[in-house]
CSV table of C-alpha atoms in Angstrom, one decimal:
chain,number,residue,atom,x,y,z
A,1,MET,CA,-21.6,28.8,52.5
A,2,LEU,CA,-17.8,27.6,53.4
A,3,ILE,CA,-19.2,23.7,53.9
A,4,ASN,CA,-21.4,24.4,50.1
A,5,ILE,CA,-18.6,26.0,48.6
A,6,ILE,CA,-16.4,22.7,50.0
A,7,SER,CA,-18.5,19.8,48.5
A,8,ASN,CA,-19.7,21.8,44.7
A,9,ASN,CA,-15.3,21.6,44.3
A,10,PHE,CA,-13.9,19.4,45.8
A,11,ALA,CA,-14.1,16.7,43.3
A,12,PRO,CA,-13.2,19.3,40.5
A,13,ILE,CA,-10.5,20.9,42.0
A,14,ALA,CA,-9.6,18.0,43.1
A,15,GLY,CA,-9.2,15.8,39.7
A,16,LEU,CA,-8.1,19.3,38.2
A,17,LEU,CA,-4.9,19.6,40.0
A,18,PHE,CA,-3.9,15.3,39.5
A,19,LEU,CA,-4.5,16.2,35.4
A,20,PHE,CA,-2.1,19.5,35.5
A,21,ILE,CA,0.3,17.3,37.3
A,22,PHE,CA,-0.1,14.9,34.6
A,23,LEU,CA,0.0,17.3,31.7
A,24,LEU,CA,3.3,19.2,33.0
A,25,SER,CA,5.0,15.8,33.5
A,26,TYR,CA,4.5,14.3,30.8
A,27,LYS,CA,6.2,14.2,27.2
A,28,THR,CA,4.1,13.4,24.0
A,29,GLU,CA,4.8,14.5,20.9
A,30,ASP,CA,1.3,14.9,20.1
A,31,LYS,CA,1.9,18.8,21.2
A,32,GLU,CA,-1.3,20.3,19.4
A,33,LYS,CA,-3.6,17.7,21.6
A,34,LYS,CA,-1.8,18.8,25.0
A,35,ASP,CA,-2.3,22.6,24.6
A,36,ILE,CA,-5.8,21.5,24.0
A,37,PHE,CA,-5.7,19.5,26.8
A,38,ILE,CA,-4.2,22.5,28.6
A,39,LEU,CA,-6.1,24.8,27.7
A,40,LEU,CA,-9.1,22.8,28.6
A,41,CYS,CA,-8.1,22.3,31.4
A,42,PHE,CA,-7.6,26.2,32.8
A,43,LEU,CA,-11.3,27.4,31.3
A,44,GLU,CA,-12.4,24.6,33.4
A,45,ILE,CA,-10.7,27.1,36.0
A,46,ILE,CA,-12.4,29.9,35.1
A,47,GLU,CA,-15.7,28.1,35.8
A,48,LEU,CA,-14.9,27.1,38.7
A,49,VAL,CA,-14.2,31.1,39.7
A,50,VAL,CA,-16.6,32.9,37.8
A,51,TYR,CA,-19.6,30.1,39.7
A,52,ASN,CA,-18.2,30.2,43.1
A,53,ALA,CA,-17.6,34.1,43.0
A,54,GLU,CA,-21.4,33.9,41.4
A,55,LEU,CA,-22.2,32.6,44.1
A,56,TRP,CA,-21.2,34.8,47.0
A,57,ILE,CA,-23.0,37.9,44.5
A,58,ALA,CA,-25.4,36.0,45.0
A,59,THR,CA,-26.4,36.0,49.2
A,60,PHE,CA,-26.7,40.5,48.2
A,61,GLU,CA,-29.6,41.9,47.9
A,62,GLU,CA,-30.0,43.5,45.0
A,63,PRO,CA,-29.1,42.7,42.0
A,64,THR,CA,-24.9,43.8,40.2
A,65,LYS,CA,-23.6,44.0,37.5
A,66,TRP,CA,-20.9,42.0,38.4
A,67,ARG,CA,-23.5,39.0,38.9
A,68,ILE,CA,-24.5,40.0,35.3
A,69,LEU,CA,-20.8,39.2,34.2
A,70,LEU,CA,-20.0,36.0,36.1
A,71,SER,CA,-23.2,34.5,34.9
A,72,ALA,CA,-22.7,35.1,31.1
A,73,VAL,CA,-18.8,33.9,31.7
A,74,GLY,CA,-19.7,31.0,33.2
A,75,TYR,CA,-22.7,30.0,30.4
A,76,SER,CA,-19.8,30.7,27.8
A,77,ILE,CA,-17.2,28.5,28.7
A,78,ARG,CA,-19.3,25.6,29.1
A,79,PRO,CA,-19.5,24.6,25.1
A,80,PHE,CA,-15.7,25.8,24.6
A,81,LEU,CA,-14.9,23.1,26.8
A,82,LEU,CA,-16.9,19.9,24.9
A,83,LEU,CA,-15.9,21.9,21.6
A,84,GLY,CA,-12.2,21.8,22.4
A,85,ILE,CA,-13.4,17.6,22.9
A,86,LEU,CA,-15.0,16.9,19.5
A,87,GLN,CA,-12.0,18.8,17.9
A,88,ILE,CA,-9.6,16.4,19.6
A,89,PHE,CA,-12.1,13.2,18.7
A,90,LEU,CA,-12.3,14.3,15.1
A,91,ARG,CA,-8.0,14.7,14.6
A,92,LEU,CA,-8.5,17.8,12.7
A,93,LYS,CA,-5.5,20.2,11.9
A,94,VAL,CA,-8.3,23.1,12.2
A,95,THR,CA,-7.7,26.2,8.8
A,96,ASP,CA,-9.3,29.4,10.5
A,97,LYS,CA,-12.2,28.9,8.4
A,98,LYS,CA,-12.8,25.3,9.3
A,99,PHE,CA,-12.2,26.2,13.3
A,100,LEU,CA,-14.8,29.3,12.7
A,101,LEU,CA,-17.3,26.9,11.3
A,102,LEU,CA,-16.8,24.9,14.0
A,103,ALA,CA,-17.3,27.0,16.7
A,104,ALA,CA,-20.3,29.4,15.5
A,105,PRO,CA,-22.3,28.3,17.6
A,106,ALA,CA,-20.4,28.4,20.8
A,107,PHE,CA,-19.8,31.9,19.8
A,108,LEU,CA,-23.4,32.8,19.2
A,109,ASN,CA,-24.1,31.2,22.5
A,110,VAL,CA,-20.9,33.8,23.7
A,111,ILE,CA,-23.5,37.3,22.4
A,112,ALA,CA,-26.3,35.3,24.3
A,113,ALA,CA,-25.0,35.3,27.2
A,114,PHE,CA,-23.2,38.6,27.2
A,115,SER,CA,-27.4,39.7,25.7
A,116,ALA,CA,-28.3,40.0,29.3
A,117,PHE,CA,-26.4,43.6,29.5
A,118,PHE,CA,-28.8,44.8,27.5
A,119,THR,CA,-32.4,42.1,26.9
A,120,ASP,CA,-34.0,40.0,29.8
A,121,ILE,CA,-34.3,37.2,26.5
A,122,VAL,CA,-32.0,35.1,27.8
A,123,TYR,CA,-31.7,35.5,31.6
A,124,SER,CA,-31.9,38.3,34.8
A,125,TYR,CA,-32.5,39.1,37.9
A,126,ASN,CA,-35.1,40.7,39.6
A,127,ALA,CA,-34.7,43.4,42.7
A,128,ASN,CA,-34.7,40.3,44.6
A,129,ASN,CA,-31.3,39.6,43.5
A,130,GLU,CA,-33.2,36.0,42.0
A,131,PHE,CA,-32.3,34.1,39.0
A,132,ALA,CA,-35.3,34.4,35.8
A,133,ARG,CA,-34.6,32.9,32.5
A,134,GLY,CA,-36.0,34.2,29.7
A,135,PRO,CA,-37.4,32.6,26.7
A,136,LEU,CA,-33.9,31.3,25.6
A,137,GLY,CA,-32.8,30.3,29.0
A,138,TYR,CA,-31.8,27.4,27.7
A,139,ILE,CA,-29.3,28.5,24.9
A,140,THR,CA,-26.3,27.3,26.4
A,141,HIS,CA,-27.4,23.7,27.3
A,142,ILE,CA,-29.1,23.2,23.8
A,143,VAL,CA,-25.6,24.5,22.3
A,144,SER,CA,-23.4,22.0,24.6
A,145,LEU,CA,-26.3,19.3,23.7
A,146,ILE,CA,-25.0,20.4,19.9
A,147,TYR,CA,-21.5,19.5,19.8
A,148,LEU,CA,-22.4,15.9,22.3
A,149,LEU,CA,-24.4,15.0,19.6
A,150,CYS,CA,-22.2,15.7,16.5
A,151,THR,CA,-19.4,13.5,18.9
A,152,LEU,CA,-22.0,11.4,19.3
A,153,LEU,CA,-22.7,10.7,15.3
A,154,PHE,CA,-19.0,10.9,14.9
A,155,SER,CA,-18.4,7.8,17.5
A,156,ILE,CA,-20.9,6.1,16.3
A,157,PHE,CA,-20.1,5.9,12.1
A,158,ARG,CA,-16.7,5.3,13.4
A,159,GLY,CA,-18.3,2.2,16.1
A,160,SER,CA,-20.2,0.8,12.8
A,161,LYS,CA,-17.0,0.5,10.7
A,162,LYS,CA,-14.8,-1.1,14.3
A,163,GLN,CA,-15.9,-1.0,18.7
A,164,THR,CA,-12.8,1.0,19.8
A,165,LEU,CA,-12.1,2.2,23.2
A,166,GLU,CA,-11.9,5.6,22.2
A,167,ASN,CA,-15.9,5.2,20.9
A,168,ILE,CA,-16.8,3.7,24.6
A,169,VAL,CA,-14.9,6.8,26.3
A,170,ILE,CA,-17.0,9.5,24.0
A,171,TRP,CA,-20.2,7.0,25.1
A,172,GLY,CA,-19.8,6.8,28.8
A,173,ILE,CA,-18.5,11.1,29.0
A,174,SER,CA,-21.7,12.0,26.7
A,175,LEU,CA,-23.9,9.6,29.1
A,176,VAL,CA,-22.3,11.8,32.1
A,177,VAL,CA,-22.7,15.2,30.8
A,178,ILE,CA,-26.3,14.6,29.6
A,179,VAL,CA,-27.0,13.0,33.0
A,180,SER,CA,-25.8,16.2,34.9
A,181,ILE,CA,-27.4,18.8,32.2
A,182,VAL,CA,-31.0,17.2,33.0
A,183,LEU,CA,-30.3,17.2,36.6
A,184,GLU,CA,-29.0,21.5,36.8
A,185,SER,CA,-31.7,21.8,34.5
A,186,PHE,CA,-34.6,20.8,35.7
A,187,PHE,CA,-33.8,19.8,39.3
A,188,ALA,CA,-32.0,22.5,40.3
A,189,VAL,CA,-28.8,20.4,41.2
A,190,GLN,CA,-25.6,22.6,42.0
A,191,GLY,CA,-22.0,21.9,41.1
A,192,LEU,CA,-23.0,18.4,39.2
A,193,GLY,CA,-22.2,20.0,35.9
A,194,ARG,CA,-18.9,21.4,36.0
A,195,THR,CA,-17.7,18.0,38.1
A,196,ALA,CA,-19.2,16.4,35.2
A,197,PHE,CA,-17.1,18.2,32.8
A,198,VAL,CA,-14.0,17.8,34.7
A,199,LEU,CA,-14.1,13.9,35.2
A,200,SER,CA,-14.8,13.4,31.5
A,201,THR,CA,-11.6,15.7,30.4
A,202,ILE,CA,-9.8,13.2,32.8
A,203,ALA,CA,-11.2,10.2,31.2
A,204,TYR,CA,-10.8,11.2,27.7
A,205,TYR,CA,-6.6,12.5,28.9
A,206,LEU,CA,-7.0,9.0,30.6
A,207,TYR,CA,-7.5,7.4,27.0
A,208,PHE,CA,-4.9,8.9,25.1
A,209,GLN,CA,-2.1,8.2,27.8
A,210,THR,CA,-3.2,4.3,27.6
A,211,LEU,CA,-3.3,4.3,24.0
A,212,SER,CA,0.5,6.6,24.2
A,213,TYR,CA,1.7,3.4,26.5
A,214,GLN,CA,0.3,1.1,24.2
A,215,GLN,CA,2.1,2.4,21.4
A,216,GLU,CA,5.7,3.0,23.1
A,217,LEU,CA,5.0,-0.6,24.9
A,218,GLN,CA,4.7,-1.5,20.6
A,219,LYS,CA,8.0,0.3,19.7
A,220,TYR,CA,9.8,-1.3,22.4
A,221,MET,CA,8.8,-4.8,21.2
A,222,GLU,CA,10.1,-4.0,17.9
A,223,GLN,CA,12.7,-2.9,19.0
A,224,THR,CA,13.2,-5.8,21.4
A,225,ILE,CA,12.7,-7.9,17.9
A,226,GLU,CA,14.7,-5.9,15.9
A,227,SER,CA,17.5,-7.1,18.5
A,228,GLN,CA,16.9,-10.5,18.0
A,229,ARG,CA,17.3,-10.7,14.9
A,230,GLU,CA,20.6,-8.9,15.3
A,231,HIS,CA,22.0,-11.7,17.4
A,232,LEU,CA,20.4,-14.2,14.5
A,233,ARG,CA,22.1,-12.6,11.9
A,234,GLU,CA,25.2,-12.3,14.3
A,235,MET,CA,25.0,-16.0,15.1
A,236,ASN,CA,24.2,-16.6,11.2
A,237,ILE,CA,27.3,-14.9,10.9
A,238,ILE,CA,29.5,-17.2,13.3
A,239,GLY,CA,27.8,-20.7,11.4
A,240,VAL,CA,28.5,-19.5,7.7
A,241,LEU,CA,31.8,-17.9,8.9
A,242,ALA,CA,33.6,-20.0,11.1
A,243,ASN,CA,36.3,-19.3,12.3
A,244,GLU,CA,38.6,-19.6,9.8
A,245,TYR,CA,37.9,-15.5,8.9
A,246,VAL,CA,39.9,-12.8,10.5
A,247,THR,CA,37.4,-10.3,9.2
A,248,VAL,CA,33.9,-10.5,8.9
A,249,CYS,CA,31.6,-8.0,7.7
A,250,TYR,CA,27.5,-8.0,6.5
A,251,VAL,CA,25.4,-6.6,4.8
A,252,ASP,CA,22.2,-5.2,5.8
A,253,ILE,CA,20.3,-5.4,1.9
A,254,GLN,CA,17.7,-3.2,2.3
A,255,LYS,CA,19.7,0.2,3.8
A,256,ASP,CA,22.7,-1.1,1.8
A,257,ILE,CA,24.9,-0.6,5.2
A,258,VAL,CA,27.6,-2.2,5.7
A,259,THR,CA,28.4,-3.8,9.5
A,260,PRO,CA,32.1,-5.6,10.7
A,261,TYR,CA,31.5,-8.0,13.1
A,262,ARG,CA,35.4,-8.6,12.8
A,263,MET,CA,38.2,-7.5,11.7
A,264,ASP,CA,42.0,-8.4,11.9
A,265,PRO,CA,44.4,-5.5,11.9
A,266,PHE,CA,45.2,-4.6,9.0
A,267,ILE,CA,41.7,-3.8,7.9
A,268,GLU,CA,41.2,-2.0,11.5
A,269,GLU,CA,44.2,0.2,10.6
A,270,HIS,CA,43.4,1.2,6.7
A,271,TYR,CA,39.1,0.4,6.8
A,272,GLY,CA,38.2,0.4,10.2
A,273,GLU,CA,36.8,4.0,10.2
A,274,MET,CA,35.3,4.1,6.9
A,275,LEU,CA,33.6,1.0,7.7
A,276,ARG,CA,32.0,2.2,11.1
A,277,SER,CA,30.3,5.3,9.1
A,278,GLY,CA,27.7,2.5,7.8
A,279,VAL,CA,29.1,2.7,4.5
A,280,SER,CA,27.4,1.2,1.3
A,281,PHE,CA,28.7,-2.3,-0.1
A,282,GLU,CA,30.2,-0.5,-2.9
A,283,GLN,CA,32.0,1.6,-1.3
A,284,VAL,CA,33.8,-0.4,1.2
A,285,PHE,CA,34.2,-3.4,-1.8
A,286,ARG,CA,35.5,-1.1,-4.4
A,287,ALA,CA,37.9,0.5,-2.3
A,288,TYR,CA,39.3,-2.6,-1.3
A,289,VAL,CA,39.9,-4.1,-4.7
A,290,THR,CA,41.4,-1.1,-6.3
A,291,GLN,CA,43.7,-0.4,-2.7
A,292,ASP,CA,44.7,-4.0,-1.9
A,293,ILE,CA,43.8,-6.8,-4.0
A,294,TYR,CA,46.8,-7.3,-7.0
A,295,GLU,CA,45.8,-5.6,-10.0
A,296,GLU,CA,45.8,-9.1,-12.1
A,297,ASP,CA,42.9,-10.1,-10.2
A,298,GLN,CA,40.9,-6.8,-9.8
A,299,GLU,CA,39.3,-7.7,-13.1
A,300,PHE,CA,36.3,-10.3,-11.7
A,301,PHE,CA,36.2,-8.2,-8.4
A,302,LEU,CA,35.3,-5.3,-9.6
A,303,ASN,CA,33.2,-6.6,-11.9
A,304,LEU,CA,31.0,-7.5,-8.5
A,305,ALA,CA,31.4,-4.4,-7.2
A,306,ASP,CA,27.9,-3.3,-7.7
A,307,LEU,CA,25.5,-4.8,-5.0
A,308,GLN,CA,22.7,-5.4,-7.6
A,309,GLU,CA,26.0,-7.4,-9.4
A,310,MET,CA,26.7,-9.2,-6.6
A,311,LEU,CA,23.0,-10.4,-5.4
A,312,LEU,CA,22.9,-11.8,-8.8
A,313,TYR,CA,25.7,-13.3,-8.5
A,314,LEU,CA,25.2,-15.5,-5.1
A,315,ARG,CA,22.0,-15.9,-6.2
A,316,GLU,CA,22.9,-18.0,-9.5
A,317,ASN,CA,25.7,-19.7,-7.7
A,318,GLY,CA,25.1,-20.2,-4.7
A,319,SER,CA,27.8,-18.0,-2.9
A,320,LEU,CA,31.3,-17.2,-3.6
A,321,SER,CA,34.1,-18.1,-2.7
A,322,ARG,CA,37.9,-17.2,-4.2
A,323,LYS,CA,41.5,-16.8,-4.0
A,324,TYR,CA,43.4,-13.4,-4.8
A,325,ARG,CA,47.2,-11.6,-4.2
A,326,VAL,CA,47.2,-8.6,-2.0
A,327,TRP,CA,50.4,-6.4,-1.0
A,328,ARG,CA,51.5,-6.6,2.0
A,329,ASN,CA,54.8,-4.4,3.1
A,330,GLU,CA,55.5,-5.3,-1.0
A,331,THR,CA,55.0,-8.7,-0.8
A,332,VAL,CA,52.3,-10.9,-2.7
A,333,LEU,CA,50.4,-12.9,-0.1
A,334,TYR,CA,47.8,-15.4,-1.0
A,335,CYS,CA,44.3,-14.6,0.3
A,336,GLU,CA,41.1,-15.9,0.2
A,337,MET,CA,37.5,-13.5,0.2
A,338,ARG,CA,33.9,-16.3,0.9
A,339,VAL,CA,30.7,-14.2,0.8
A,340,GLU,CA,27.4,-15.7,2.0
A,341,LEU,CA,23.6,-15.2,1.4
A,342,VAL,CA,22.6,-15.4,5.1
A,343,ARG,CA,18.2,-15.5,4.7
A,344,MET,CA,16.1,-14.2,7.7
A,345,GLU,CA,12.5,-14.6,8.2
A,346,GLU,CA,10.6,-13.3,6.6
A,347,GLY,CA,11.7,-14.0,3.4
A,348,ILE,CA,14.7,-11.4,4.8
A,349,GLU,CA,18.3,-11.8,3.2
A,350,ASP,CA,21.8,-10.0,4.3
A,351,MET,CA,24.9,-10.8,2.9
A,352,VAL,CA,28.3,-11.6,5.0
A,353,PHE,CA,31.1,-11.7,3.7
A,354,GLY,CA,34.9,-12.6,5.2
A,355,PHE,CA,38.4,-12.7,4.2
A,356,SER,CA,41.6,-14.8,5.5
A,357,ASN,CA,44.6,-14.4,5.2
A,358,ASN,CA,45.4,-18.0,4.0
A,359,ASP,CA,49.2,-17.7,2.1
A,360,MET,CA,50.9,-20.7,3.3
A,361,ARG,CA,47.8,-23.1,2.7
A,362,VAL,CA,47.4,-21.5,-0.5
A,363,ARG,CA,51.1,-22.2,-1.2
A,364,LYS,CA,51.3,-25.6,-0.4
A,365,GLU,CA,47.7,-26.0,-1.8
A,366,MET,CA,50.3,-25.0,-5.1
A,367,VAL,CA,53.2,-27.5,-4.8
A,368,TYR,CA,50.8,-30.3,-4.4
A,369,GLN,CA,48.9,-29.2,-7.3
A,370,SER,CA,51.9,-28.6,-9.1
A,371,THR,CA,53.6,-32.1,-8.1
A,372,VAL,CA,50.6,-33.8,-9.0
A,373,GLN,CA,50.7,-32.1,-12.4
A,374,GLN,CA,54.0,-32.7,-13.0
A,375,GLU,CA,52.9,-36.3,-11.4
A,376,LEU,CA,50.3,-36.2,-14.5
A,377,ASP,CA,52.2,-34.8,-17.3
A,378,LYS,CA,54.7,-37.9,-16.3
A,379,VAL,CA,51.8,-40.1,-17.0
A,380,LYS,CA,51.1,-38.5,-19.8
A,381,ALA,CA,54.5,-38.4,-21.4
A,382,ALA,CA,54.8,-42.0,-20.8
A,383,LYS,CA,51.2,-43.3,-21.9
A,384,ASN,CA,52.7,-41.3,-25.7
A,385,SER,CA,55.9,-43.2,-25.1
A,386,LEU,CA,54.4,-46.5,-25.1
A,387,SER,CA,51.7,-45.2,-27.7
A,388,ASP,CA,54.9,-44.9,-30.1
A,389,ILE,CA,56.4,-47.9,-29.5
A,390,ALA,CA,53.2,-49.3,-30.3
A,391,GLU,CA,52.8,-47.2,-34.0
A,392,LEU,CA,56.2,-47.9,-34.4
A,393,ALA,CA,55.8,-52.5,-34.1
A,394,ARG,CA,53.0,-52.3,-35.8
A,395,LYS,CA,55.6,-50.0,-38.3
A,396,LEU,CA,57.9,-53.3,-38.7
A,397,GLN,CA,55.3,-55.6,-38.3
A,398,GLU,CA,53.5,-54.8,-41.7
A,399,SER,CA,57.9,-54.4,-42.9
A,400,ILE,CA,58.3,-58.3,-42.4
A,401,GLU,CA,54.4,-59.5,-43.7
A,402,GLU,CA,55.5,-57.3,-46.7
A,403,ASN,CA,58.8,-58.8,-46.9
A,404,LEU,CA,57.3,-62.2,-46.4
A,405,ALA,CA,54.8,-61.4,-48.9
A,406,ASN,CA,57.6,-60.8,-51.5
A,407,LEU,CA,59.4,-63.5,-51.4
């Protein structure tokens, strides 16, 4: 007796033990699906307990109400195991009405199983405590096959469009369960059915674990690609703005978020917190223009404070490079702003802008330009003087010629 119990239950108990370990330790976002698997495990444990209790009561010399109860519970549970697999496969957010319609055959089977207390139409036990099958004795197997056929039909419908691993798992589960039902019903093989149900549940759960792993791997790869894009973006920033710009920021155009790459002490002190908070381009750009740029130089930049206006300007002109004046410690300094579009892969664009304090260089350029302008003015003045002398000489020549003609 003990050897039979061990041989009939060792595989399903070991399988359920490992399945529970995985279910309780693995975190998943699909809580509803996980709850169904846990419920299936509990139902399979109950089915194991009542089956073994019935085997023990079957050794009694005469039948008891307890054996009928245990048989009714065992017969009632099996269709619900397949109903749970069907529900997971259909991915249904089951309402009360849909669940009642889907579960109607299983509930009818429950009524039929418990009818053994009042009638022999499904099964009964004779005076020697021997099992006797009634006219509806195969109703549990029929209901189980209905759920299997429904699952197979949906699987075939999906498989006709695209062959998936899930379809293969479902077909394998169906084959194993059908074989176990046939062997138990017609060849009196004991314990095979519950082992088949447990292994089928484990197989289906392993499929979802594999699917979840693939999704996590894909998510990891996407994050890695995004990280590589960020690195490429930084390299492009360095390539575009080189090292002469002490403050460099880039703009994610799709999200309209400004991120600082490098900041000078003044920008860090006055705008560092704002920049690191994920502020929009217009907010930080307008704040800088109105608070720091010399009032007479603000108009040009304020016209480009809107992100779309700035993008339009850059696409029309290629880039923006402009000198302007700022107030620093009650002193006017000359600075330069440069804005570039950085084209990434797949047509994605980012915008990079940098600021540099070029006061000394700009002033030298201004002195140089002023000197050049003065020299040009002198040349122009000399040309004008030569033109005046030439005009005077022409008029003098004409006067002489006129006097000579009068003589």
